[in-house]
Amino acid sequence: MSVDVKTVKRVAHLARIAVSEEDAERMTGELNAILGFVEQLNEVDVSGVEPMTSVTPMEMKKRADAVTDGNKAADIVANAPATDENFFLVPKVVE
Amino acid sequence: MSDLTQLTISQARAKLRAKEISATELTESYLSAIDRANGTLNAYVAVTGDKAREMAKASDARLLKGEGGALEGIPLGIKDLFGTEGVHTQACSHVLDGFKPRYESTVTSNLWADGAVMLGKLNMDEFAMGSSNETSYYGPVINPWRRSRLDTVVMPTTHQGDGGFVSAGGTKTQRSLDNAQLVPGGSSGGSATAVSAFLCAGATATDTGGSIRQPAAFTGTVGIKPTYGRCSRWGIVAFASSLDQAGPIARDVRDAAILLKSMASVDPKDTTSVDRPVPDYEAAIGKPIKGMKVGIPKEYRVEGMPEEIEALWQKGIAWLRDAGAEIVDISLPHTKYALPAYYIVAPAEASSNLARYDGVRYGLRVPGKDIVEMYEKTRAAGFGREVKRRIMIGTYVLSAGYYDAYYLQAQKVRNLIKRDFENVFAAGVDVILTPATPSAAFGIADEDMAADPVKMYLNDIFTVTVNMAGLPGIAVPAGLDPKGLPLGLQLIGRPFEEETLFQTAAVIEQAAGRFQPEKWW
C-alpha cells in the first residue's frame, strides 16, 4: 500500500499537524519508503496467532478505590501557557 | 589519583566510604570537567551545578555519620526524558519549551533516595526517536571517540632522540586521530557520551528499540535494558509504552549492576511494574559461567554485515567457550520481521502518547484563529521532522480501514517473535550472544541516512527484537574496529534474569578489557 499527497494531508489533519504543500510532498515520499519497508510483514503466516496485548503475562494491578492524591490544581496548571484562576485558557471553542 | 572523574562508581564508593575523598570534591571535579567539555561534546542540555553542590554537601554529612546510601555522593547525569522536579525536562523537544515538572520520576527518586547527586540533564534524540542523537532540538551530541589511522613514519637517519642525537633511521608506526566528528548513537547519546568522556560517573537512559544498547556500543560503555516491568515508567516522558524501559549506561559491568539495583523497584504508580523483589545484581559478577548454555542465532548473521562485526562475534564465542560455557546454534526464525513490526507498533503508540502536546497544558503554544488551528500550528512548530514522521505513520496505521492490515498484523508478528525466544529458552538456552550493532559509530550528518529514514532504522536491527519480546539485553564493549572505534556485543536473557547477563557480560569484559577514548576535547 502507498499513500498520495491527499492522504498525507488528511492524516496530518487527523494528527493535528499543520503541513505546507512542500511538507506534504516530502512526507509522501518518506511515508511510502517506510510503508514499503513494513510491507514484508504480509509474508508472515499469522493464522491462529493472537495479537499481543501484554508483553509480560501479568494480571492488571488494581488499587483500592480511595483518594490518595489531589488538591494540587496550582501544580497542575503551573506549566500551562495561559491560565486563569487554575483553569487552562484556550481560544473560544463554542460560538 | 589526581583526576577523580577517572574513578568508576565502585572505586569512588570505596573512597567515599573510607573518607579518602568527599562527595563535594568528586562533584566539583565533574562540574569542572563538564564546564570544559560541554561546549564541544554537547552532552548536557542543562547543568544543575547548585543542586549538585547541595546534594553533595548533604551526602558528605550522611557519609560522616556513616549513614550513606548505596550511591551516596555518586554524581550522575539524567537523560532529559526523566521528569525531575523543578528542573528542565523536555525530552529534548521544542514542544516542551520551559517545562519544569512538579514531580519526580520514580527511577530518579530511587537514585536520590540512595544518595546519588544530580549533575544535570542529558541530551537525547527528540522524544527518544532516533539512532544518532541528531534529532534533538538542542543539536547533535558528539562522540568522544574518533577514527584513527596507523601511519608509518619514516625516521630521518639523524634525528633528535630521547637521549640526544641518534642516527638509527628506520620507520615507526603511530596512530593519529581523524578530525571527523562521529555520532554517539541514540537516542541516549548524551548519556553515552557523558559516561564515555568522564562527564558523569554513570547515567540514566531509556531503551525503546535499542536506545541504551546502541549508544553504549558506539562509545565503549556498558548499557543494560532490563526486562519490561523491572524499572517503573512513572514520570518518564512516554514514547511507546509497551516497549519503553529505563536502564543505566556505565563505564563497566559492575557499575551498571550497581546503578540498576537502585533504579529498579516495584512501583504501585506503574501498572506494568512487576511485583518481584530487586536482586543484588553486583553479587552475580565473578560467578563462573561453566556449563551455561549460550545460544548463537543464525538469523543475526545479516547480509552485508562488516567483517569486523563477524570477527568480534567469533571472539565473544571463543571467550565464553574458554570460560566453560556450552555454545549452541539456535534459530529465531522471525528475527527479520522485528524491525518492520516495530515501525508499526512504536509509531502507533507514539502517535497516541504524543497527542497530549496540544499547547494547552504545558510547553509551546502557537496562537491560531480557533482551537484546531492553534493545535495544528503548535504541533507543526514544536515537533521536529523525525517525530512528525512517526506520528504520521502511527496515525495512518491506526486510521479506519488500515488498523487490521498494519497494527493487528504487527501485534501478531510480535507474538511470533516472542515465541521464538520462548522456544529457545525452553530448550535450555540460558543466554543469547549477538553483535550489538551492525556497524561502528558513523559520521554526523551521514548522507545515506539522511536520504533514507529506513537506513537509520537499520541501526536497531539487533536490539529491537529484545524490546518486542520484553526481554533483558546488555551491550558490553568487546573490542575496537580497524579504525580504532569501539564495538559491542549483546547478551539477551530470560525475563527477569538480569543477573545472568551481568555474570556473562563480566566474563566478556574480563577477556576484552576496557576501552576509553583518547582525549582531544
Coordinates of C-alpha atoms in Angstrom, one line a residue:
Chain A
M1 CA 0.0 0.0 0.0
S2 CA 1.1 3.5 -0.6
V3 CA -0.1 7.0 0.2
D4 CA -0.7 10.1 -2.0
V5 CA -0.4 13.7 -1.1
K6 CA -4.1 13.9 -0.5
T7 CA -4.0 11.1 2.1
V8 CA -0.9 12.6 3.7
K9 CA -2.8 15.9 4.2
R10 CA -5.8 14.0 5.6
V11 CA -3.6 12.1 8.1
A12 CA -1.8 15.3 9.0
H13 CA -5.1 16.9 9.9
L14 CA -6.1 13.8 12.0
A15 CA -2.7 14.2 13.8
R16 CA -3.3 17.9 14.2
I17 CA -0.1 18.9 12.5
A18 CA -0.2 21.8 10.0
V19 CA 1.6 20.9 6.8
S20 CA 2.6 23.1 3.9
E21 CA 2.3 21.8 0.3
E22 CA 6.0 21.3 0.3
D23 CA 5.9 19.4 3.6
A24 CA 3.1 17.1 2.3
E25 CA 5.1 16.2 -0.8
R26 CA 8.2 15.4 1.1
M27 CA 6.3 13.4 3.7
T28 CA 4.6 11.4 1.0
G29 CA 7.9 10.1 -0.2
E30 CA 9.2 9.4 3.3
L31 CA 6.0 7.7 4.4
N32 CA 6.0 5.5 1.3
A33 CA 9.5 4.4 2.0
I34 CA 8.5 3.3 5.5
L35 CA 5.3 1.7 4.3
G36 CA 7.3 -0.2 1.6
F37 CA 9.7 -1.4 4.3
V38 CA 6.9 -2.7 6.6
E39 CA 5.1 -4.4 3.6
Q40 CA 7.2 -7.6 4.2
L41 CA 5.1 -8.4 7.3
N42 CA 2.4 -9.6 4.9
E43 CA 4.6 -12.7 4.1
V44 CA 4.3 -13.9 7.6
D45 CA 1.7 -16.7 8.2
V46 CA -0.2 -15.5 11.2
S47 CA -3.1 -17.9 11.0
G48 CA -4.2 -18.9 14.5
V49 CA -1.9 -16.3 16.1
E50 CA -3.4 -13.9 18.7
P51 CA -2.2 -10.3 18.6
M52 CA 0.0 -9.4 21.5
T53 CA -1.8 -7.4 24.2
S54 CA 0.7 -7.6 27.0
V55 CA 4.4 -8.2 26.7
T56 CA 4.7 -9.9 30.1
P57 CA 1.9 -12.2 31.2
M58 CA 0.5 -10.4 34.2
E59 CA -2.7 -9.6 36.0
M60 CA -3.6 -5.9 35.6
K61 CA -2.8 -4.4 39.0
K62 CA -5.7 -2.8 40.8
R63 CA -5.6 -0.4 43.6
A64 CA -8.1 0.5 46.3
D65 CA -10.7 2.9 45.1
A66 CA -9.6 5.6 47.5
V67 CA -8.5 9.2 47.2
T68 CA -4.7 9.2 47.7
D69 CA -3.7 12.4 45.9
G70 CA -5.1 15.7 44.9
N71 CA -5.7 19.3 45.9
K72 CA -2.8 20.5 43.7
A73 CA -4.6 22.5 41.0
A74 CA -1.9 25.1 41.1
D75 CA 0.8 22.5 40.4
I76 CA -1.2 21.1 37.5
V77 CA -1.6 24.4 35.7
A78 CA 1.9 25.6 36.7
N79 CA 3.4 24.8 33.3
A80 CA 0.4 25.9 31.1
P81 CA 1.0 28.7 28.5
A82 CA -2.2 30.5 29.6
T83 CA -4.3 30.1 32.8
D84 CA -6.8 32.0 34.9
E85 CA -7.6 31.0 38.5
N86 CA -6.3 27.5 38.0
F87 CA -8.2 27.0 34.7
F88 CA -6.5 26.3 31.4
L89 CA -7.3 29.1 28.9
V90 CA -8.0 28.1 25.3
P91 CA -9.3 30.0 22.3
K92 CA -13.1 30.2 22.1
V93 CA -14.5 26.7 21.3
V94 CA -18.3 27.4 21.1
E95 CA -19.8 30.3 19.1
Chain B
M1 CA 44.6 9.8 41.9
S2 CA 44.6 13.4 40.7
D3 CA 41.6 13.2 38.4
L4 CA 38.6 12.0 40.4
T5 CA 36.5 11.7 37.3
Q6 CA 38.5 8.6 36.3
L7 CA 37.1 6.6 39.2
T8 CA 34.4 4.1 38.5
I9 CA 31.3 4.1 40.7
S10 CA 32.6 1.1 42.7
Q11 CA 36.0 2.8 43.2
A12 CA 34.5 6.1 44.2
R13 CA 32.1 4.4 46.5
A14 CA 35.0 2.8 48.4
K15 CA 36.9 6.0 48.6
L16 CA 33.9 8.0 49.8
R17 CA 33.1 5.4 52.5
A18 CA 36.7 5.4 53.6
K19 CA 36.6 9.2 53.7
E20 CA 39.6 9.4 51.3
I21 CA 37.6 11.8 49.2
S22 CA 34.5 13.8 49.7
A23 CA 31.3 13.9 47.7
T24 CA 31.9 17.7 47.3
E25 CA 35.3 17.2 45.8
L26 CA 34.1 14.5 43.5
T27 CA 31.1 16.6 42.3
E28 CA 33.4 19.6 41.7
S29 CA 35.7 17.5 39.6
Y30 CA 32.7 16.5 37.4
L31 CA 31.3 20.1 37.2
S32 CA 34.6 21.5 36.0
A33 CA 35.0 18.6 33.5
I34 CA 31.5 19.4 32.2
D35 CA 32.4 23.1 32.1
R36 CA 35.5 22.4 29.9
A37 CA 33.9 19.8 27.6
N38 CA 30.3 20.5 27.1
G39 CA 30.7 23.3 24.6
T40 CA 32.4 20.7 22.3
L41 CA 30.5 17.5 23.1
N42 CA 27.0 18.9 23.8
A43 CA 26.2 16.1 26.2
Y44 CA 24.3 18.2 28.7
V45 CA 21.3 20.4 27.9
A46 CA 21.0 21.6 31.5
V47 CA 23.7 21.6 34.2
T48 CA 22.4 21.8 37.7
G49 CA 25.5 22.9 39.5
D50 CA 23.9 24.5 42.6
K51 CA 21.6 21.5 43.1
A52 CA 24.6 19.1 42.6
R53 CA 26.7 21.0 45.3
E54 CA 23.7 21.0 47.7
M55 CA 23.2 17.3 47.2
A56 CA 26.9 16.5 47.6
K57 CA 27.0 18.5 50.8
A58 CA 24.1 16.5 52.2
S59 CA 25.9 13.3 51.1
D60 CA 29.0 14.3 52.9
A61 CA 27.0 14.9 56.1
R62 CA 25.5 11.4 55.8
L63 CA 28.8 9.8 55.0
L64 CA 30.4 11.4 58.0
K65 CA 27.7 9.8 60.2
G66 CA 28.2 6.5 58.4
E67 CA 24.7 6.7 57.1
G68 CA 25.5 6.7 53.4
G69 CA 23.1 5.0 50.9
A70 CA 24.1 2.6 48.1
L71 CA 25.0 5.5 45.8
E72 CA 25.9 8.1 48.4
G73 CA 27.8 11.0 46.8
I74 CA 28.0 9.5 43.3
P75 CA 27.4 12.2 40.6
L76 CA 25.1 11.1 37.8
G77 CA 23.7 12.5 34.6
I78 CA 20.0 12.1 33.9
K79 CA 18.5 11.7 30.4
D80 CA 16.2 14.6 29.6
L81 CA 13.3 12.1 29.3
F82 CA 13.1 11.6 33.1
G83 CA 10.8 14.0 35.0
T84 CA 12.9 15.9 37.5
E85 CA 11.1 18.3 39.9
G86 CA 11.7 21.9 39.1
V87 CA 14.4 21.1 36.6
H88 CA 14.5 21.3 32.8
T89 CA 12.5 18.2 31.4
Q90 CA 11.8 18.5 27.7
A91 CA 12.6 15.2 26.0
C92 CA 14.9 17.5 24.0
S93 CA 11.8 18.8 22.1
H94 CA 10.8 22.4 21.3
V95 CA 7.2 21.5 22.1
L96 CA 8.0 21.1 25.8
D97 CA 9.7 24.5 26.0
G98 CA 10.2 25.7 29.6
F99 CA 8.6 22.6 31.1
K100 CA 9.7 22.0 34.7
P101 CA 7.6 19.3 36.3
R102 CA 6.2 19.5 39.8
Y103 CA 7.0 15.8 40.3
E104 CA 10.0 13.5 40.3
S105 CA 10.1 10.2 38.2
T106 CA 10.2 7.0 40.3
V107 CA 13.6 6.0 38.8
T108 CA 15.3 9.3 39.7
S109 CA 13.5 9.4 43.1
N110 CA 15.1 5.9 43.8
L111 CA 18.5 7.2 42.9
W112 CA 18.3 10.3 45.1
A113 CA 16.9 8.1 48.0
D114 CA 20.1 6.1 47.7
G115 CA 22.3 9.2 47.9
A116 CA 23.2 10.0 44.3
V117 CA 24.0 13.5 43.1
M118 CA 22.4 15.1 40.0
L119 CA 24.8 16.9 37.7
G120 CA 22.2 17.8 35.1
K121 CA 20.0 16.7 32.2
L122 CA 21.5 14.9 29.2
N123 CA 20.9 15.4 25.5
M124 CA 18.9 12.8 23.5
D125 CA 17.1 12.4 20.3
E126 CA 13.8 14.3 20.4
F127 CA 11.2 12.1 22.3
A128 CA 13.8 9.3 22.1
M129 CA 13.2 8.9 18.4
G130 CA 16.5 8.4 16.6
S131 CA 19.6 6.4 16.5
S132 CA 22.2 9.1 16.2
N133 CA 21.2 11.9 18.7
E134 CA 20.8 14.2 15.7
T135 CA 17.1 14.8 16.1
S136 CA 17.5 16.7 19.4
Y137 CA 16.2 20.3 19.4
Y138 CA 19.4 21.1 21.2
G139 CA 21.7 19.9 18.4
P140 CA 23.7 16.7 18.0
V141 CA 25.9 15.2 20.7
I142 CA 29.5 14.5 19.6
N143 CA 31.0 11.0 20.3
P144 CA 34.3 11.4 22.2
W145 CA 35.7 8.6 20.0
R146 CA 37.2 9.5 16.7
R147 CA 38.5 7.3 13.9
S148 CA 42.3 6.9 13.9
R149 CA 44.7 5.5 11.4
L150 CA 48.1 3.9 11.7
D151 CA 50.7 5.9 9.9
T152 CA 54.2 4.6 9.1
V153 CA 56.6 7.4 9.8
V154 CA 60.0 7.3 8.2
M155 CA 62.6 8.5 10.6
P156 CA 65.5 10.6 9.3
T157 CA 68.9 9.0 9.6
T158 CA 70.0 11.6 12.0
H159 CA 67.3 13.0 14.3
Q160 CA 66.9 14.1 17.9
G161 CA 66.0 11.1 20.1
D162 CA 65.3 10.9 23.7
G163 CA 68.9 10.9 24.7
G164 CA 70.3 13.4 22.2
F165 CA 71.1 12.9 18.5
V166 CA 70.9 9.4 17.2
S167 CA 71.4 8.1 13.7
A168 CA 69.5 4.9 13.6
G169 CA 66.9 5.8 10.9
G170 CA 64.2 3.3 10.0
T171 CA 60.4 3.6 10.4
K172 CA 57.9 3.5 13.2
T173 CA 54.1 3.4 13.3
Q174 CA 51.9 5.8 15.2
R175 CA 48.2 6.2 15.5
S176 CA 46.8 9.6 14.6
L177 CA 43.2 10.8 15.2
D178 CA 41.0 11.8 12.3
N179 CA 39.1 15.1 12.7
A180 CA 35.7 13.8 11.5
Q181 CA 33.0 14.1 14.2
L182 CA 31.0 10.9 14.9
V183 CA 27.6 10.4 16.4
P184 CA 27.4 8.7 19.8
G185 CA 24.3 6.7 18.7
G186 CA 20.8 7.3 20.0
S187 CA 18.5 8.0 21.5
S188 CA 20.6 8.1 24.7
G189 CA 23.5 9.8 23.0
G190 CA 24.1 12.4 25.7
S191 CA 24.2 9.6 28.4
A192 CA 26.7 7.5 26.4
T193 CA 29.0 10.5 25.6
A194 CA 28.8 11.8 29.2
V195 CA 29.8 8.4 30.6
S196 CA 32.5 7.7 28.0
A197 CA 34.0 11.2 28.2
F198 CA 34.1 11.2 32.1
L199 CA 31.4 13.9 32.4
C200 CA 29.4 11.8 35.0
A201 CA 30.1 8.6 36.9
G202 CA 27.1 6.9 35.3
A203 CA 23.9 7.9 33.6
T204 CA 20.2 7.0 33.3
A205 CA 19.0 6.1 29.9
T206 CA 15.9 4.6 28.2
D207 CA 15.5 2.0 25.5
T208 CA 12.5 1.5 23.2
G209 CA 14.2 -0.2 20.3
G210 CA 17.9 -0.1 21.2
S211 CA 18.4 3.4 22.7
I212 CA 20.6 2.2 25.6
R213 CA 22.5 -0.6 23.9
Q214 CA 23.3 1.0 20.5
P215 CA 24.9 4.2 22.0
A216 CA 26.7 2.1 24.7
A217 CA 28.2 0.1 21.8
F218 CA 29.2 3.2 19.9
T219 CA 31.0 4.7 22.9
G220 CA 32.7 1.7 24.5
T221 CA 30.4 1.8 27.5
V222 CA 28.1 -0.8 29.2
G223 CA 24.3 -0.4 28.8
I224 CA 21.6 -2.6 30.0
K225 CA 17.9 -2.6 29.1
P226 CA 16.2 -4.6 31.8
T227 CA 13.1 -6.7 31.4
Y228 CA 9.9 -4.8 30.6
G229 CA 8.4 -4.0 34.0
R230 CA 11.6 -4.0 36.0
C231 CA 12.0 -0.2 36.2
S232 CA 9.0 2.0 36.8
R233 CA 8.0 4.1 33.8
W234 CA 6.2 6.6 36.1
G235 CA 7.4 10.1 35.5
I236 CA 9.3 9.2 32.3
V237 CA 8.1 11.0 29.1
A238 CA 6.3 8.3 27.2
F239 CA 7.3 7.3 23.6
A240 CA 6.0 3.7 23.0
S241 CA 4.6 2.5 26.3
S242 CA 4.7 -1.3 25.6
L243 CA 8.4 -1.1 24.7
D244 CA 9.9 1.7 26.8
Q245 CA 12.2 0.7 29.6
A246 CA 14.7 2.6 31.7
G247 CA 18.2 1.4 32.4
P248 CA 21.8 2.6 33.1
I249 CA 24.8 3.4 30.9
A250 CA 28.0 2.9 32.9
R251 CA 31.8 2.6 32.5
D252 CA 31.9 -1.1 33.4
V253 CA 29.7 -4.1 34.1
R254 CA 29.9 -3.7 37.9
D255 CA 28.8 0.0 37.7
A256 CA 25.9 -0.9 35.5
A257 CA 24.8 -3.6 38.1
I258 CA 25.1 -1.0 41.0
L259 CA 23.0 1.5 39.1
L260 CA 20.3 -0.9 38.0
K261 CA 19.9 -2.1 41.6
S262 CA 19.0 1.4 42.6
M263 CA 16.9 2.3 39.6
A264 CA 14.7 -0.8 39.6
S265 CA 11.8 -1.1 42.0
V266 CA 8.2 -2.3 42.4
D267 CA 6.0 0.8 41.9
P268 CA 2.3 0.9 42.5
K269 CA 2.2 4.0 40.3
D270 CA 3.1 2.0 37.2
T271 CA 0.6 -0.8 36.5
T272 CA 3.2 -2.6 34.4
S273 CA 5.8 -2.6 37.2
V274 CA 6.3 -6.2 38.0
D275 CA 5.9 -7.4 41.6
R276 CA 9.2 -9.1 42.2
P277 CA 12.0 -8.2 44.6
V278 CA 15.1 -6.5 43.1
P279 CA 18.1 -8.8 43.4
D280 CA 21.6 -7.8 44.3
Y281 CA 22.9 -7.7 40.7
E282 CA 26.5 -7.0 41.8
A283 CA 26.7 -10.4 43.5
A284 CA 26.4 -12.1 40.1
I285 CA 29.7 -10.6 38.9
G286 CA 32.5 -13.1 39.1
K287 CA 30.3 -16.2 39.3
P288 CA 31.6 -18.8 36.9
I289 CA 29.7 -19.5 33.7
K290 CA 30.8 -23.1 33.5
G291 CA 28.1 -25.2 31.9
M292 CA 26.0 -22.2 30.9
K293 CA 24.3 -22.8 27.5
V294 CA 24.9 -19.8 25.2
G295 CA 22.8 -19.6 22.0
I296 CA 24.1 -18.2 18.8
P297 CA 21.2 -17.2 16.5
K298 CA 22.0 -17.8 12.8
E299 CA 19.5 -15.1 11.8
Y300 CA 21.7 -12.4 13.2
R301 CA 24.3 -13.0 10.5
V302 CA 22.8 -10.4 8.2
E303 CA 23.7 -9.7 4.6
G304 CA 26.3 -7.0 4.2
M305 CA 27.5 -7.2 7.8
P306 CA 31.1 -5.8 8.0
E307 CA 33.8 -8.4 8.5
E308 CA 34.9 -6.9 11.8
I309 CA 31.5 -7.4 13.4
E310 CA 31.5 -11.1 12.5
A311 CA 35.1 -11.4 13.8
L312 CA 34.1 -9.7 17.1
W313 CA 31.2 -12.2 17.4
Q314 CA 33.5 -15.1 16.9
K315 CA 35.9 -13.7 19.6
G316 CA 33.0 -13.4 22.0
I317 CA 32.0 -17.0 21.3
A318 CA 35.6 -18.2 21.9
W319 CA 35.8 -16.2 25.2
L320 CA 32.6 -17.8 26.6
R321 CA 33.6 -21.2 25.4
D322 CA 37.0 -20.8 27.1
A323 CA 35.2 -19.9 30.3
G324 CA 33.4 -23.2 30.2
A325 CA 30.1 -22.3 28.5
E326 CA 28.5 -24.6 26.1
I327 CA 27.9 -22.9 22.7
V328 CA 24.8 -24.0 20.8
D329 CA 23.5 -22.9 17.4
I330 CA 19.9 -21.7 17.6
S331 CA 17.3 -20.3 15.3
L332 CA 15.0 -17.3 15.9
P333 CA 13.1 -17.5 12.6
H334 CA 11.1 -14.3 12.8
T335 CA 14.0 -12.0 13.5
K336 CA 13.9 -10.2 10.2
Y337 CA 10.3 -9.1 10.9
A338 CA 11.0 -7.5 14.2
L339 CA 12.2 -4.1 12.7
P340 CA 9.2 -3.7 10.4
A341 CA 6.8 -4.7 13.1
Y342 CA 8.5 -2.3 15.4
Y343 CA 8.0 0.5 12.9
I344 CA 4.3 0.0 13.1
V345 CA 3.8 -0.7 16.8
A346 CA 6.2 2.1 18.1
P347 CA 4.8 4.9 15.9
A348 CA 1.2 3.8 16.7
E349 CA 1.8 4.1 20.4
A350 CA 3.8 7.3 19.9
S351 CA 1.0 9.0 17.9
S352 CA -1.3 8.3 20.8
N353 CA 1.2 9.3 23.6
L354 CA 2.2 12.5 21.8
A355 CA -1.4 13.6 21.3
R356 CA -1.1 15.4 24.7
Y357 CA 1.2 18.1 23.3
D358 CA -1.5 20.4 22.3
G359 CA -0.4 23.8 23.5
V360 CA -2.9 23.8 26.4
R361 CA -1.3 22.2 29.4
Y362 CA 2.4 22.7 29.0
G363 CA 5.2 23.9 26.7
L364 CA 4.9 25.7 23.5
R365 CA 1.7 27.4 22.2
V366 CA 1.4 29.0 18.8
P367 CA -1.8 31.0 18.5
G368 CA -4.4 30.3 15.8
K369 CA -7.8 31.6 14.8
D370 CA -9.5 28.8 16.5
I371 CA -8.6 25.9 18.8
V372 CA -7.9 23.4 15.9
E373 CA -5.6 25.9 14.2
M374 CA -3.8 26.5 17.5
Y375 CA -3.3 22.7 17.9
E376 CA -2.0 22.3 14.3
K377 CA 0.3 25.3 14.4
T378 CA 1.7 24.4 17.8
R379 CA 2.4 20.8 16.8
A380 CA 3.9 21.9 13.4
A381 CA 6.3 24.3 15.1
G382 CA 7.0 22.1 18.2
F383 CA 7.9 18.7 16.7
G384 CA 10.9 18.0 14.6
R385 CA 10.9 16.1 11.3
E386 CA 11.5 12.6 12.7
V387 CA 8.9 13.0 15.4
K388 CA 6.3 14.2 12.8
R389 CA 7.2 11.4 10.5
R390 CA 6.5 8.8 13.3
I391 CA 3.3 10.5 14.4
M392 CA 2.1 10.5 10.8
I393 CA 2.9 6.8 10.3
G394 CA 1.2 5.9 13.6
T395 CA -1.9 7.9 12.8
Y396 CA -2.1 6.3 9.4
V397 CA -1.7 2.7 10.6
L398 CA -4.3 3.2 13.3
S399 CA -6.8 5.0 11.0
A400 CA -10.1 3.5 9.9
G401 CA -9.6 0.8 7.3
Y402 CA -5.9 0.2 7.9
Y403 CA -5.9 -1.0 11.6
D404 CA -6.2 -4.7 10.8
A405 CA -3.7 -4.7 7.9
Y406 CA -1.0 -2.9 9.8
Y407 CA -1.4 -2.7 13.5
L408 CA -3.1 -6.1 14.2
Q409 CA -0.7 -7.9 11.8
A410 CA 2.3 -6.3 13.6
Q411 CA 1.0 -7.3 17.0
K412 CA 0.5 -10.9 15.7
V413 CA 4.0 -11.0 14.3
R414 CA 5.2 -9.6 17.7
N415 CA 3.8 -12.7 19.4
L416 CA 5.7 -14.9 17.0
I417 CA 8.9 -13.1 17.7
K418 CA 8.3 -13.6 21.4
R419 CA 7.5 -17.3 20.8
D420 CA 10.8 -17.7 19.0
F421 CA 12.7 -16.7 22.2
E422 CA 10.4 -18.8 24.4
N423 CA 11.1 -21.9 22.4
V424 CA 14.9 -21.4 22.6
F425 CA 14.8 -20.7 26.3
A426 CA 12.5 -23.8 26.8
A427 CA 15.2 -25.9 25.1
G428 CA 17.6 -24.9 27.8
V429 CA 19.5 -21.9 26.4
D430 CA 20.4 -19.6 29.3
V431 CA 21.7 -16.6 27.3
I432 CA 21.9 -15.5 23.7
L433 CA 25.0 -13.8 22.2
T434 CA 24.8 -11.4 19.3
P435 CA 26.6 -8.3 18.0
A436 CA 25.1 -5.1 19.5
T437 CA 25.1 -3.1 16.3
P438 CA 25.6 -3.8 12.6
S439 CA 28.5 -1.2 12.4
A440 CA 30.7 1.1 14.5
A441 CA 29.7 4.8 15.0
F442 CA 29.1 6.7 11.8
G443 CA 29.6 10.4 10.9
I444 CA 27.5 13.4 11.9
A445 CA 25.1 14.2 9.0
D446 CA 25.7 10.9 7.2
E447 CA 24.2 11.5 3.8
D448 CA 22.9 8.0 3.2
M449 CA 21.0 8.0 6.5
A450 CA 19.6 11.5 5.9
A451 CA 18.3 10.5 2.5
D452 CA 16.5 7.3 3.6
P453 CA 14.9 7.1 7.1
V454 CA 14.9 3.2 6.8
K455 CA 18.7 3.2 6.6
M456 CA 18.9 4.9 10.0
Y457 CA 16.3 2.5 11.4
L458 CA 18.5 -0.5 10.5
N459 CA 20.9 0.5 13.3
D460 CA 18.5 -1.2 15.7
I461 CA 18.3 -4.5 13.8
F462 CA 20.0 -6.5 16.6
T463 CA 18.4 -4.7 19.5
V464 CA 14.8 -4.2 18.6
T465 CA 13.8 -7.9 18.9
V466 CA 14.5 -7.7 22.6
N467 CA 12.1 -4.8 23.1
M468 CA 9.4 -6.5 21.1
A469 CA 9.7 -9.6 23.4
G470 CA 10.1 -7.6 26.6
L471 CA 13.4 -9.3 27.4
P472 CA 16.5 -8.0 29.1
G473 CA 19.6 -7.2 27.0
I474 CA 23.0 -5.8 27.8
A475 CA 25.6 -4.3 25.5
V476 CA 29.2 -4.7 26.6
P477 CA 32.3 -3.4 24.8
A478 CA 34.3 -6.2 23.2
G479 CA 37.0 -4.6 21.0
L480 CA 38.0 -1.9 18.6
D481 CA 37.5 -2.0 14.8
P482 CA 40.4 -1.4 12.4
K483 CA 39.8 2.3 12.7
G484 CA 40.1 2.2 16.4
L485 CA 36.4 2.6 17.2
P486 CA 34.7 0.6 19.9
L487 CA 32.3 -2.3 19.1
G488 CA 30.0 -4.1 21.4
L489 CA 28.4 -7.5 21.9
Q490 CA 24.9 -8.0 23.1
L491 CA 23.6 -10.7 25.6
I492 CA 19.9 -11.4 25.7
G493 CA 18.4 -13.2 28.7
R494 CA 15.2 -14.8 30.0
P495 CA 12.7 -12.4 31.6
F496 CA 14.0 -11.1 34.9
E497 CA 17.3 -12.9 34.6
E498 CA 19.4 -9.7 34.5
E499 CA 21.8 -11.5 36.9
T500 CA 22.8 -14.0 34.2
L501 CA 23.5 -11.0 31.9
F502 CA 25.8 -9.3 34.4
Q503 CA 27.5 -12.6 35.1
T504 CA 28.2 -13.3 31.5
A505 CA 29.0 -9.7 30.5
A506 CA 31.6 -9.7 33.2
V507 CA 33.4 -12.6 31.5
I508 CA 33.4 -10.8 28.2
E509 CA 34.7 -7.6 29.9
Q510 CA 37.4 -9.6 31.7
A511 CA 38.6 -11.0 28.3
A512 CA 38.2 -7.9 26.2
G513 CA 39.4 -5.3 28.7
R514 CA 38.0 -1.8 29.0
F515 CA 38.2 1.0 26.4
Q516 CA 38.4 4.7 26.7
P517 CA 38.8 7.4 24.1
E518 CA 41.9 9.3 23.6
K519 CA 41.2 12.8 24.9
W520 CA 41.0 15.5 22.2
W521 CA 38.2 17.7 23.5

